[in-house]
PDB file of C-alpha atoms in Angstrom:
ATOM      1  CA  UNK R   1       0.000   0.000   0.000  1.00 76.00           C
ATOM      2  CA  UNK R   2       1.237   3.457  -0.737  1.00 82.00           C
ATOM      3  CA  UNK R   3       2.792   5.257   2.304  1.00 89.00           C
ATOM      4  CA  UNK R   4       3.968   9.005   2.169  1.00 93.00           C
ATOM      5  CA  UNK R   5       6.586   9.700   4.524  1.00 94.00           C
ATOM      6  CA  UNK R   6       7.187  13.361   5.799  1.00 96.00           C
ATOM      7  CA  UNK R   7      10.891  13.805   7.558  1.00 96.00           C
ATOM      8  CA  UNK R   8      12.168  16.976   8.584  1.00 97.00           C
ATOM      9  CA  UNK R   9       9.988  18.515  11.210  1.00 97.00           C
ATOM     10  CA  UNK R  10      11.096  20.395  14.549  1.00 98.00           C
ATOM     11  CA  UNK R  11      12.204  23.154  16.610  1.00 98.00           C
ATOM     12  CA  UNK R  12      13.848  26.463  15.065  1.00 98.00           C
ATOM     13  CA  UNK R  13      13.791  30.191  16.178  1.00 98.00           C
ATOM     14  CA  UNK R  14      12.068  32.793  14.230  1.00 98.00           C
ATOM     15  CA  UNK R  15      13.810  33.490  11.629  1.00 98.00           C
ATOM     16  CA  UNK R  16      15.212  30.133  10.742  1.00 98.00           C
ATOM     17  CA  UNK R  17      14.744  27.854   8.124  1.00 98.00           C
ATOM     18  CA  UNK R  18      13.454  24.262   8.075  1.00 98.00           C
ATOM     19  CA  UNK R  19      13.438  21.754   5.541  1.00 98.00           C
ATOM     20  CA  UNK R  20      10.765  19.484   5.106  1.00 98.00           C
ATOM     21  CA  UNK R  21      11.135  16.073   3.293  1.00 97.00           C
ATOM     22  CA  UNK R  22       8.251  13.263   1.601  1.00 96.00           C
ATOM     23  CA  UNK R  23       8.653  10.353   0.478  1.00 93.00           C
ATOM     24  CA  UNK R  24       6.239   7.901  -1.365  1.00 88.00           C
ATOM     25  CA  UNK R  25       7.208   4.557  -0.491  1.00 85.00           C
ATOM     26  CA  UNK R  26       5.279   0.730  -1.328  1.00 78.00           C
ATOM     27  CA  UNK R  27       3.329   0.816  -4.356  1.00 72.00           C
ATOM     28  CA  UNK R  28       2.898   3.708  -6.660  1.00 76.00           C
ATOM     29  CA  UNK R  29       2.434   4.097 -10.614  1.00 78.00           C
ATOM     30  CA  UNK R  30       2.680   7.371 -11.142  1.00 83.00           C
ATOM     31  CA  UNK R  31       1.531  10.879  -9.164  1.00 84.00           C
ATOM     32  CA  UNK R  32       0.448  14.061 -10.817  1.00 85.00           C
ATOM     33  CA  UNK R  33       1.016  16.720  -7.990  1.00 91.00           C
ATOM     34  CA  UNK R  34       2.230  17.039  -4.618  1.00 93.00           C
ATOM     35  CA  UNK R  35       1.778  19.235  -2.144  1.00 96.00           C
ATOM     36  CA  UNK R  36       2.312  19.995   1.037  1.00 98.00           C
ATOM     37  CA  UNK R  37      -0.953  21.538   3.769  1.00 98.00           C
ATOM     38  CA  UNK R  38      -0.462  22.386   7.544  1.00 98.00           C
ATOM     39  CA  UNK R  39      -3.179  22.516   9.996  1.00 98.00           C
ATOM     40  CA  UNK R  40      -2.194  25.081  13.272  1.00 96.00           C
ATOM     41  CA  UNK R  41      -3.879  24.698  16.649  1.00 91.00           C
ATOM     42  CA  UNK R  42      -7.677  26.045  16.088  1.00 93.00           C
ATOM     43  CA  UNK R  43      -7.392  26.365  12.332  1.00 95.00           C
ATOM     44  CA  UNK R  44      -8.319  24.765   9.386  1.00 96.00           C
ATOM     45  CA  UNK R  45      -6.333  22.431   7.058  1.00 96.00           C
ATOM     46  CA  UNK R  46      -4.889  24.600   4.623  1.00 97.00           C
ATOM     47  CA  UNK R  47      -2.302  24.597   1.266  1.00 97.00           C
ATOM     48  CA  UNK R  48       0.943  25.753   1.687  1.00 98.00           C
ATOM     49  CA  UNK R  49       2.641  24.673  -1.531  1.00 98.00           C
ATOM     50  CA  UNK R  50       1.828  21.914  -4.575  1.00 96.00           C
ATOM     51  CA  UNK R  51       4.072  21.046  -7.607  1.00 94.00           C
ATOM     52  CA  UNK R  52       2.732  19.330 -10.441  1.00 90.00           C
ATOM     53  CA  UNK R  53       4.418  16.977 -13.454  1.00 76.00           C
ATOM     54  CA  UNK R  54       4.746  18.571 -16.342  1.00 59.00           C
ATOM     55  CA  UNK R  55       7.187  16.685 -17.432  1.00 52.00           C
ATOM     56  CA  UNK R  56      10.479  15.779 -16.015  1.00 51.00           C
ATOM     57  CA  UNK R  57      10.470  16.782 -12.694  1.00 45.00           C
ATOM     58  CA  UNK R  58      13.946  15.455 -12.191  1.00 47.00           C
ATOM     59  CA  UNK R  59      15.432  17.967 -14.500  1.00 46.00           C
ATOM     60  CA  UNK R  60      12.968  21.049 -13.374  1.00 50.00           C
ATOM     61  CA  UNK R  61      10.113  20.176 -14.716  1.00 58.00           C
ATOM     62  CA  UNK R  62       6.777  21.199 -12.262  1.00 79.00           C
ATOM     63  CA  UNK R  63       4.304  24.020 -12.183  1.00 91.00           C
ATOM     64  CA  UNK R  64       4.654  25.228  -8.770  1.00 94.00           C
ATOM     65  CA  UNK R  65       1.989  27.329  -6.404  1.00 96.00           C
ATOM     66  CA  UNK R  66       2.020  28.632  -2.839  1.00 97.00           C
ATOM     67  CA  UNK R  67      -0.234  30.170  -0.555  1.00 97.00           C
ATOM     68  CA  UNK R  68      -0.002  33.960  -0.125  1.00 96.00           C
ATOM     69  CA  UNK R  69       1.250  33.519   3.594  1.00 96.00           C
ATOM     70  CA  UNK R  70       4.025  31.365   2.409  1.00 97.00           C
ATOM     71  CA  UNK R  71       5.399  33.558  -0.908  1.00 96.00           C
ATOM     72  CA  UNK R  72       8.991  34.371  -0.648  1.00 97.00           C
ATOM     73  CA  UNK R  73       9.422  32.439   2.225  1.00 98.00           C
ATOM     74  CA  UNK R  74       8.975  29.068   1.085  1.00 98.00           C
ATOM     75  CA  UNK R  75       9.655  26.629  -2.502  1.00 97.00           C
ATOM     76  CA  UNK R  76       8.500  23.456  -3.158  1.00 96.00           C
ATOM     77  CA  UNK R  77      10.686  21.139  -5.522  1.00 94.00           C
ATOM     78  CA  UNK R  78      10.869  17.477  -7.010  1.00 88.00           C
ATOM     79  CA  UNK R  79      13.784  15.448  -6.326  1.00 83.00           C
ATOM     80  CA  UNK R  80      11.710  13.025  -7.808  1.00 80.00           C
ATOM     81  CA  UNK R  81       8.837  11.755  -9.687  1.00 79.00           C
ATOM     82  CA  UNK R  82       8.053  10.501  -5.923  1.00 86.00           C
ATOM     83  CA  UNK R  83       9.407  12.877  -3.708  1.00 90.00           C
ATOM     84  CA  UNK R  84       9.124  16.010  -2.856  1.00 94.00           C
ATOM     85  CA  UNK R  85      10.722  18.935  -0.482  1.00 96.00           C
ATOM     86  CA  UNK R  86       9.652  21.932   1.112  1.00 98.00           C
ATOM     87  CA  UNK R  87      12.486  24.189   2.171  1.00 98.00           C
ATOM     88  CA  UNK R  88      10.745  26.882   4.602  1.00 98.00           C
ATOM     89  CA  UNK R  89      13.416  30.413   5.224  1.00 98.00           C
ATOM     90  CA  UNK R  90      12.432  33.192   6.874  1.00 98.00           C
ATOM     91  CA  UNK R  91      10.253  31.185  10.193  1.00 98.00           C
ATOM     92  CA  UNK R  92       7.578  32.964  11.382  1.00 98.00           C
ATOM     93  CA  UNK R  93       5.827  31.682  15.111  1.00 97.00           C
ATOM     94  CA  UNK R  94       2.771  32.020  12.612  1.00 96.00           C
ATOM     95  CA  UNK R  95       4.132  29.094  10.606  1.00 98.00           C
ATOM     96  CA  UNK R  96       3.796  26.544  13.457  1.00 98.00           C
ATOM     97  CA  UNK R  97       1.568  23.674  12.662  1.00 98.00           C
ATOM     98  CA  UNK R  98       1.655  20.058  11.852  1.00 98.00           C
ATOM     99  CA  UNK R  99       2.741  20.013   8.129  1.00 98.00           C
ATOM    100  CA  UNK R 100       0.950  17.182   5.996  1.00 98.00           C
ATOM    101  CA  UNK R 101       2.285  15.837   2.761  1.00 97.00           C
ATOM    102  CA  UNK R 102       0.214  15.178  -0.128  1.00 96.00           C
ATOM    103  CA  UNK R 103       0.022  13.364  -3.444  1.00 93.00           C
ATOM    104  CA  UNK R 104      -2.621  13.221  -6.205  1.00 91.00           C
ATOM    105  CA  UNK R 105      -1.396   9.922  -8.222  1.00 88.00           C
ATOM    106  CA  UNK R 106      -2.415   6.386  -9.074  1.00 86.00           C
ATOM    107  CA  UNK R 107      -1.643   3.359  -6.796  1.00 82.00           C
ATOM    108  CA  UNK R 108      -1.354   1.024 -10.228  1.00 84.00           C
ATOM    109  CA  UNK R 109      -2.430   1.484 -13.845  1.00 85.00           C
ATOM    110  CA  UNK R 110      -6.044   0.438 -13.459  1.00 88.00           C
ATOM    111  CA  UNK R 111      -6.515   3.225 -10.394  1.00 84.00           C
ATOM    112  CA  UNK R 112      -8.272   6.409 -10.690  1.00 87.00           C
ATOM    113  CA  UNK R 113      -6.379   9.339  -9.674  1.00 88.00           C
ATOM    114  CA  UNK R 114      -6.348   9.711  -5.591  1.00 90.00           C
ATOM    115  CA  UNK R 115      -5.177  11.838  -2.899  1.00 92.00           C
ATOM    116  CA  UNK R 116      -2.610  10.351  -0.103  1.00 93.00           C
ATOM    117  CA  UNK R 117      -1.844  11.854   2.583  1.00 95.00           C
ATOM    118  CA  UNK R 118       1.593  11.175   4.882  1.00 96.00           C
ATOM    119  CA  UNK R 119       1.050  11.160   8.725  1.00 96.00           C
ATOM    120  CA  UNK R 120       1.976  14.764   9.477  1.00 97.00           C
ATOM    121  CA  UNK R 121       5.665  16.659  10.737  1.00 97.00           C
ATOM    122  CA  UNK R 122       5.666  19.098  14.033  1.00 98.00           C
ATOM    123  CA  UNK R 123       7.100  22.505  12.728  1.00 98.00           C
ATOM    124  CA  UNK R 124       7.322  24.682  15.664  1.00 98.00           C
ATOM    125  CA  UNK R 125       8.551  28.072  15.499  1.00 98.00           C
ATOM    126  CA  UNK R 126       9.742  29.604  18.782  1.00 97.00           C
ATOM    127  CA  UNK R 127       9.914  33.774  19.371  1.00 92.00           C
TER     128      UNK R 127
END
């Protein structure tokens, strides 16, 4: 079964950076776009970053977007067809949450299109 697994999480002052890490290990054919959502204590789920395939995403390839709290701060990249990184400068204490990877792809070639989700990385940003 398809596992996404996030690596990277933890403690760092304000100001610091973080680098997050996923992983799609066990079965996968082939995934579309990743992403990566946090939830914070009291708040919604929400999108922080995705990169798509739009072609070879080991060479550069990937249509990236970010949410508007995130711009200039943070870039998502590919190291892989089936991994993906989140490297976060610039730590706010307003970027503290649980960060989530996720992947829209297809567990084998007769699967529709799905969303995975990894089990979730602490980032906590201290003042």
């Amino acid at each position: 079964q398809v596992q996404l697994v996030e690596s990277g999480g933890g403690l760092v002052q304000a100001g610091g950076s973080l680098r997050l890490s996923c992983v799609a290990s066990g079965t996968m054919f082939s995934i579309s776009t990743m992403a990566w959502y946090r939830q914070a204590p009291g708040k919604q789920r929400e999108l922080v970053a995705s990169i798509t395939s739009d072609g070879n995403t080991n060479h550069g390839d990937g249509t990236t977007s970010y949410g508007d709290s995130v711009k200039g701060r943070f870039t998502i990249s590919r190291d892989s067809k089936y991994a993906v990184n989140l490297q976060m400068n610039s730590l706010k204490p307003e970027d503290t949450a649980v960060y989530y990877c996720n992947a829209l792809g297809m567990a084998n070639y007769y699967s529709s299109r799905m969303y995975y989700w990894g089990r979730g990385t602490q980032v906590t940003v201290s003042s």
